[in-house]
mmCIF file of C-alpha atoms in Angstrom:
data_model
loop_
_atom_site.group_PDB
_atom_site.id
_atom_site.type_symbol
_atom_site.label_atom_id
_atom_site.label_comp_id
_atom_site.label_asym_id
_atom_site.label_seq_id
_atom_site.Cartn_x
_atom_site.Cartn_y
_atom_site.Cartn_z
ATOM 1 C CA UNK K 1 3.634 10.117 -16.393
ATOM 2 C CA UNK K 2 0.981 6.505 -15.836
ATOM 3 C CA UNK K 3 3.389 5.743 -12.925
ATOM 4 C CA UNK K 4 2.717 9.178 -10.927
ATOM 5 C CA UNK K 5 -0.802 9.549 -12.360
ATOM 6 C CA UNK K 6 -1.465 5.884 -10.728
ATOM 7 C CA UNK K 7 -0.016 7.116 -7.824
ATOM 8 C CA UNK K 8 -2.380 9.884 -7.119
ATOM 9 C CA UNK K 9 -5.678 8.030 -8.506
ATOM 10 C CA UNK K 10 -4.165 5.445 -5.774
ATOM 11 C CA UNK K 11 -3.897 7.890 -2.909
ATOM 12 C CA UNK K 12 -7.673 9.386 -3.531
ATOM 13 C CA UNK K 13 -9.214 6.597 -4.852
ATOM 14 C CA UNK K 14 -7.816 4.004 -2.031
ATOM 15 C CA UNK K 15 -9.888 6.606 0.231
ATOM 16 C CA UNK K 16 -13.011 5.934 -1.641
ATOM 17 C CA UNK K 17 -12.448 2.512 -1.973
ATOM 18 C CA UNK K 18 -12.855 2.107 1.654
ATOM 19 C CA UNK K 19 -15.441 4.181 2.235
ATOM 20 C CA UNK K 20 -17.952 2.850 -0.573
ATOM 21 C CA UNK K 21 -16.714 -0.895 0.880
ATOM 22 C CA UNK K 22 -16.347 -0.233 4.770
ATOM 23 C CA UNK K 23 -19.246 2.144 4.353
ATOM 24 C CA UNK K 24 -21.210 1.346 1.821
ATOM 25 C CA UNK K 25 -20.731 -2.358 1.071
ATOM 26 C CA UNK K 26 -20.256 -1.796 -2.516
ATOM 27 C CA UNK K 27 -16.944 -1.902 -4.632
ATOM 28 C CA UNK K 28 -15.233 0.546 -6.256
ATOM 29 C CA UNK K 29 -15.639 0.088 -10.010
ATOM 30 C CA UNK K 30 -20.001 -0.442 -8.191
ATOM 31 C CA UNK K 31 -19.850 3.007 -7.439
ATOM 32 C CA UNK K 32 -18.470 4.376 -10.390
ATOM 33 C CA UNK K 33 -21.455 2.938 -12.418
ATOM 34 C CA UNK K 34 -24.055 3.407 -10.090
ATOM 35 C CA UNK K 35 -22.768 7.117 -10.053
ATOM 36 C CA UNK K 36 -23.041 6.966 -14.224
ATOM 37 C CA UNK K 37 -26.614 5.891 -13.882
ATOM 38 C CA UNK K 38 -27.439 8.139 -11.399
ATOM 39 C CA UNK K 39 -26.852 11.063 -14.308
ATOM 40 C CA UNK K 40 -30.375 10.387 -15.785
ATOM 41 C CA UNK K 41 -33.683 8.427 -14.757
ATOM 42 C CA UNK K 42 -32.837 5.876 -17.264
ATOM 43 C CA UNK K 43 -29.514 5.070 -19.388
ATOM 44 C CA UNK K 44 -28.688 1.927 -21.867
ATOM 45 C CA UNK K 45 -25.973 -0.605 -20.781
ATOM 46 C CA UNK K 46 -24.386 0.543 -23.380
ATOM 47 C CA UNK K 47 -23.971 4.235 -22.758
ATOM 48 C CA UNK K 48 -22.879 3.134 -19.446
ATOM 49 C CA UNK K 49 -20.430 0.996 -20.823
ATOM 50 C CA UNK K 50 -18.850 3.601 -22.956
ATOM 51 C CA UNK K 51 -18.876 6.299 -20.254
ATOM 52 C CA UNK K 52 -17.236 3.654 -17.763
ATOM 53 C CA UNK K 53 -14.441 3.017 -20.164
ATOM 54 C CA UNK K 54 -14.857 -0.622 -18.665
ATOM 55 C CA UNK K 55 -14.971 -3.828 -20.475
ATOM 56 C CA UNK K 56 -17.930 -6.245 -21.332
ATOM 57 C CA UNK K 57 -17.750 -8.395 -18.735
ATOM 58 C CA UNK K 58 -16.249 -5.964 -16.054
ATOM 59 C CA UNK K 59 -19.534 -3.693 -16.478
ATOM 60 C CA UNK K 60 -22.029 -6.715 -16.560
ATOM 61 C CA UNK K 61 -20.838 -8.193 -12.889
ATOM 62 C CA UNK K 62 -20.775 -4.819 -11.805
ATOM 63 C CA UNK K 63 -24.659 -4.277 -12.779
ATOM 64 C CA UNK K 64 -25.052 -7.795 -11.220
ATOM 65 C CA UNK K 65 -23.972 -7.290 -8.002
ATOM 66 C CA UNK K 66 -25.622 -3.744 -8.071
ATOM 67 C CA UNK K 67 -29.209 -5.615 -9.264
ATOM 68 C CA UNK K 68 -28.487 -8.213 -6.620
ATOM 69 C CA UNK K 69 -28.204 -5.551 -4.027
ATOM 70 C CA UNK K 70 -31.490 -4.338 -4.910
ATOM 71 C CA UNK K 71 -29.373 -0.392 -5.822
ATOM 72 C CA UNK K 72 -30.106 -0.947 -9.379
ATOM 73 C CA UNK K 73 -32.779 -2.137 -12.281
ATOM 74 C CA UNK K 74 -32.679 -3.552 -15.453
ATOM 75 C CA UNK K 75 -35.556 -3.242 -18.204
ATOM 76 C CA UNK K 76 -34.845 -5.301 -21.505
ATOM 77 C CA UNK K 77 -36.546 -3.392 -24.402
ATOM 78 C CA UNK K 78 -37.984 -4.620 -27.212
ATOM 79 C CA UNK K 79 -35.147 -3.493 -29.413
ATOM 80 C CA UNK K 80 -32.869 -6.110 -27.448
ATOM 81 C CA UNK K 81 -31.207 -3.047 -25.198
ATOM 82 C CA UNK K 82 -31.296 -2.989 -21.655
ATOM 83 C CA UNK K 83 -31.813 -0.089 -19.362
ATOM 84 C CA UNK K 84 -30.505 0.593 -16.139
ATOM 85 C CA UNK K 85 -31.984 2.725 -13.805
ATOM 86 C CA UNK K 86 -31.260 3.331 -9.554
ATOM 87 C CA UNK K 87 -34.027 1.828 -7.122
ATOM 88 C CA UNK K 88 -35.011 4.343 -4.300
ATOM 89 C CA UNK K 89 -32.019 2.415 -2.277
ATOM 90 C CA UNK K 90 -29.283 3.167 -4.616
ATOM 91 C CA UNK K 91 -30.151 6.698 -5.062
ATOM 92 C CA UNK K 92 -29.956 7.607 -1.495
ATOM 93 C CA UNK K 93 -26.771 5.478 -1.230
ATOM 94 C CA UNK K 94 -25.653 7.778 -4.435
ATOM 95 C CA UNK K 95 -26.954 10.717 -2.505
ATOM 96 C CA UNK K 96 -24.737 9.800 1.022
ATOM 97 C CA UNK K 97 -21.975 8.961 -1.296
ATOM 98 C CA UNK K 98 -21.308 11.264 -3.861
ATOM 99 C CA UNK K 99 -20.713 14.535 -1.259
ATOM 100 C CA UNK K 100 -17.942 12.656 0.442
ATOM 101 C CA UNK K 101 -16.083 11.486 -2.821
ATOM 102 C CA UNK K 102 -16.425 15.014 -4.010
ATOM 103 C CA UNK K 103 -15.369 16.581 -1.153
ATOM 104 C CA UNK K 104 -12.242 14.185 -1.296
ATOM 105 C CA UNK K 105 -11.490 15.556 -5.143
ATOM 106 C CA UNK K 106 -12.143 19.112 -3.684
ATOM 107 C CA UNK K 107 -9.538 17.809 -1.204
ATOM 108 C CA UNK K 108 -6.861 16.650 -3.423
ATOM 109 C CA UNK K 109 -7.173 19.856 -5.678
ATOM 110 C CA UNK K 110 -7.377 22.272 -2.985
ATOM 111 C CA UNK K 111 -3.049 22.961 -2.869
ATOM 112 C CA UNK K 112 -3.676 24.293 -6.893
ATOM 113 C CA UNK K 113 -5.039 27.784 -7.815
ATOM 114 C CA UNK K 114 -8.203 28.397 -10.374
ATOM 115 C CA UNK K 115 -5.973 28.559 -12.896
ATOM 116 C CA UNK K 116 -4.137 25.710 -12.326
ATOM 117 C CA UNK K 117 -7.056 23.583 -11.650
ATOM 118 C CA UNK K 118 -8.314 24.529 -15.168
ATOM 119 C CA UNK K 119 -5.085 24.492 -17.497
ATOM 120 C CA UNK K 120 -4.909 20.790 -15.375
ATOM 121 C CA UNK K 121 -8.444 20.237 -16.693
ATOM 122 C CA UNK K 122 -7.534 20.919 -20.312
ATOM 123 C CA UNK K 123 -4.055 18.698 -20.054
ATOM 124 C CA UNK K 124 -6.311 15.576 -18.642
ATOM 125 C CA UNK K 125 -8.690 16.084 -21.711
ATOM 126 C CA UNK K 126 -5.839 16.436 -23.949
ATOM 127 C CA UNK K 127 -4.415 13.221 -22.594
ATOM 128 C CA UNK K 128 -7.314 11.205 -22.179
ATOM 129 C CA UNK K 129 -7.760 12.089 -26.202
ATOM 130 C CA UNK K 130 -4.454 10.952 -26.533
ATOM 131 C CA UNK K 131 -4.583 7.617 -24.680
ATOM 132 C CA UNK K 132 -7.899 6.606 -26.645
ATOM 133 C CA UNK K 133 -5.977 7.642 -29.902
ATOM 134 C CA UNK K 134 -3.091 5.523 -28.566
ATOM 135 C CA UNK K 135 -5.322 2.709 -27.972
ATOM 136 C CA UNK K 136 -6.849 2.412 -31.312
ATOM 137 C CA UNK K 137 -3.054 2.510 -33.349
ATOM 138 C CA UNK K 138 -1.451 -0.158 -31.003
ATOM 139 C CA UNK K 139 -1.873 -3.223 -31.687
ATOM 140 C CA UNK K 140 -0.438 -5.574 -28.946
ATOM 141 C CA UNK K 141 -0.650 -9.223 -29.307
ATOM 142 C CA UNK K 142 -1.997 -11.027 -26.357
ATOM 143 C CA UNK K 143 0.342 -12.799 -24.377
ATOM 144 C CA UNK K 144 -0.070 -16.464 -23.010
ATOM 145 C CA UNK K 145 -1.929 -16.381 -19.603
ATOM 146 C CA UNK K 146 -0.301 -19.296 -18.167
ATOM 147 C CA UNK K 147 3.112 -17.495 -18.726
ATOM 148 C CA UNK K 148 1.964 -13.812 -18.048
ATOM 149 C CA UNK K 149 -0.562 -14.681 -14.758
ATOM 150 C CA UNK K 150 1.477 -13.153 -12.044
ATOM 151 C CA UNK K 151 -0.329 -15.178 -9.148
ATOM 152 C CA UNK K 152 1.312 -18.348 -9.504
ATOM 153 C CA UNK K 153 4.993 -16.243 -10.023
#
C-alpha cells in the first residue's frame, strides 16, 4: 500500500516539483506552505505546522527561505506566537501556481468516475486517521545515524 501510494504522489508530485522549481524558483515542501497560508490573511506557525504535517525544523527553513524571498511575512505577537501571512509577491505566485497543480490532480483523477473519486476520498481519510493513530502507538527507537545515514553506504 506506502510503496504504490509513493509511487503515484511521485508521478504527480515530481510534475509539481519542477514546475514550482523550474518555474517558480521555490521548492516543493515552499509551496505546500505558502499554499497553507494562502487559506487565510493571517495563520500562526503553528497551525501551519500542524496542517503541514511537517516537522519543527522542516517548517521553520521552509518559512525562511519563503521570508527571504520576500513571498512571505512574519509578525511575532505579544503572546510569543508568530504569524505568517503572503506579501503581494507570494500571492500572485500562489495565484499562477495553484491552477496548474490543480489541474494536474484533476489530471491524475480524471480515469475514475464520481463515485470512485469520492469512496477514494473517504478511504484516504480513513487511512490518513489510521496512519496518525499508527503513529502515536509505535514507538520506534532511533537508530544510530552514523550506521543508518545511507550517503556514505
Amino acid at each position: 500500500l506506502l510503496f504504490r501510494m509513493s509511487k503515484i504522489v511521485a508521478l504527480g508530485g515530481g510534475i509539481v516539483t519542477r514546475i514550482c522549481e523550474g518555474q517558480f524558483g521555490i521548492t516543493r515542501r515552499e509551496w505546500t506552505v505558502l499554499a497553507i497560508v494562502a487559506r487565510a490573511p493571517s495563520m500562526a506557525l503553528s497551525e501551519v505546522g500542524h496542517r503541514c504535517e511537517i516537522d519543527n525544523a522542516r517548517l521553520s527553513r521552509a518559512v525562511s527561505s519563503l521570508v527571504a524571498k520576500k513571498l512571505m511575512r512574519k509578525t511575532h505577537r505579544p503572546d510569543r506566537q508568530i504569524d505568517l501571512q503572503l506579501t503581494d509577491a507570494g500571492m500572485a505566485l500562489h495565484a499562477s501556481l495553484f491552477p496548474i497543480a490543480l489541474d494536474i490532480n484533476r489530471k491524475m483523477i480524471d480515469a475514475l468516475d464520481p463515485d470512485v473519486v469520492h469512496a477514494l476520498d473517504d478511504a484516504l481519510a480513513l487511512l490518513h486517521a489510521q496512519g496518525v493513530q499508527l503513529v502515536r502507538d509505535t514507538v520506534v527507537p532511533k537508530g544510530r545515524r552514523s550506521h543508518a545515514d545511507r550517503r556514505k553506504a
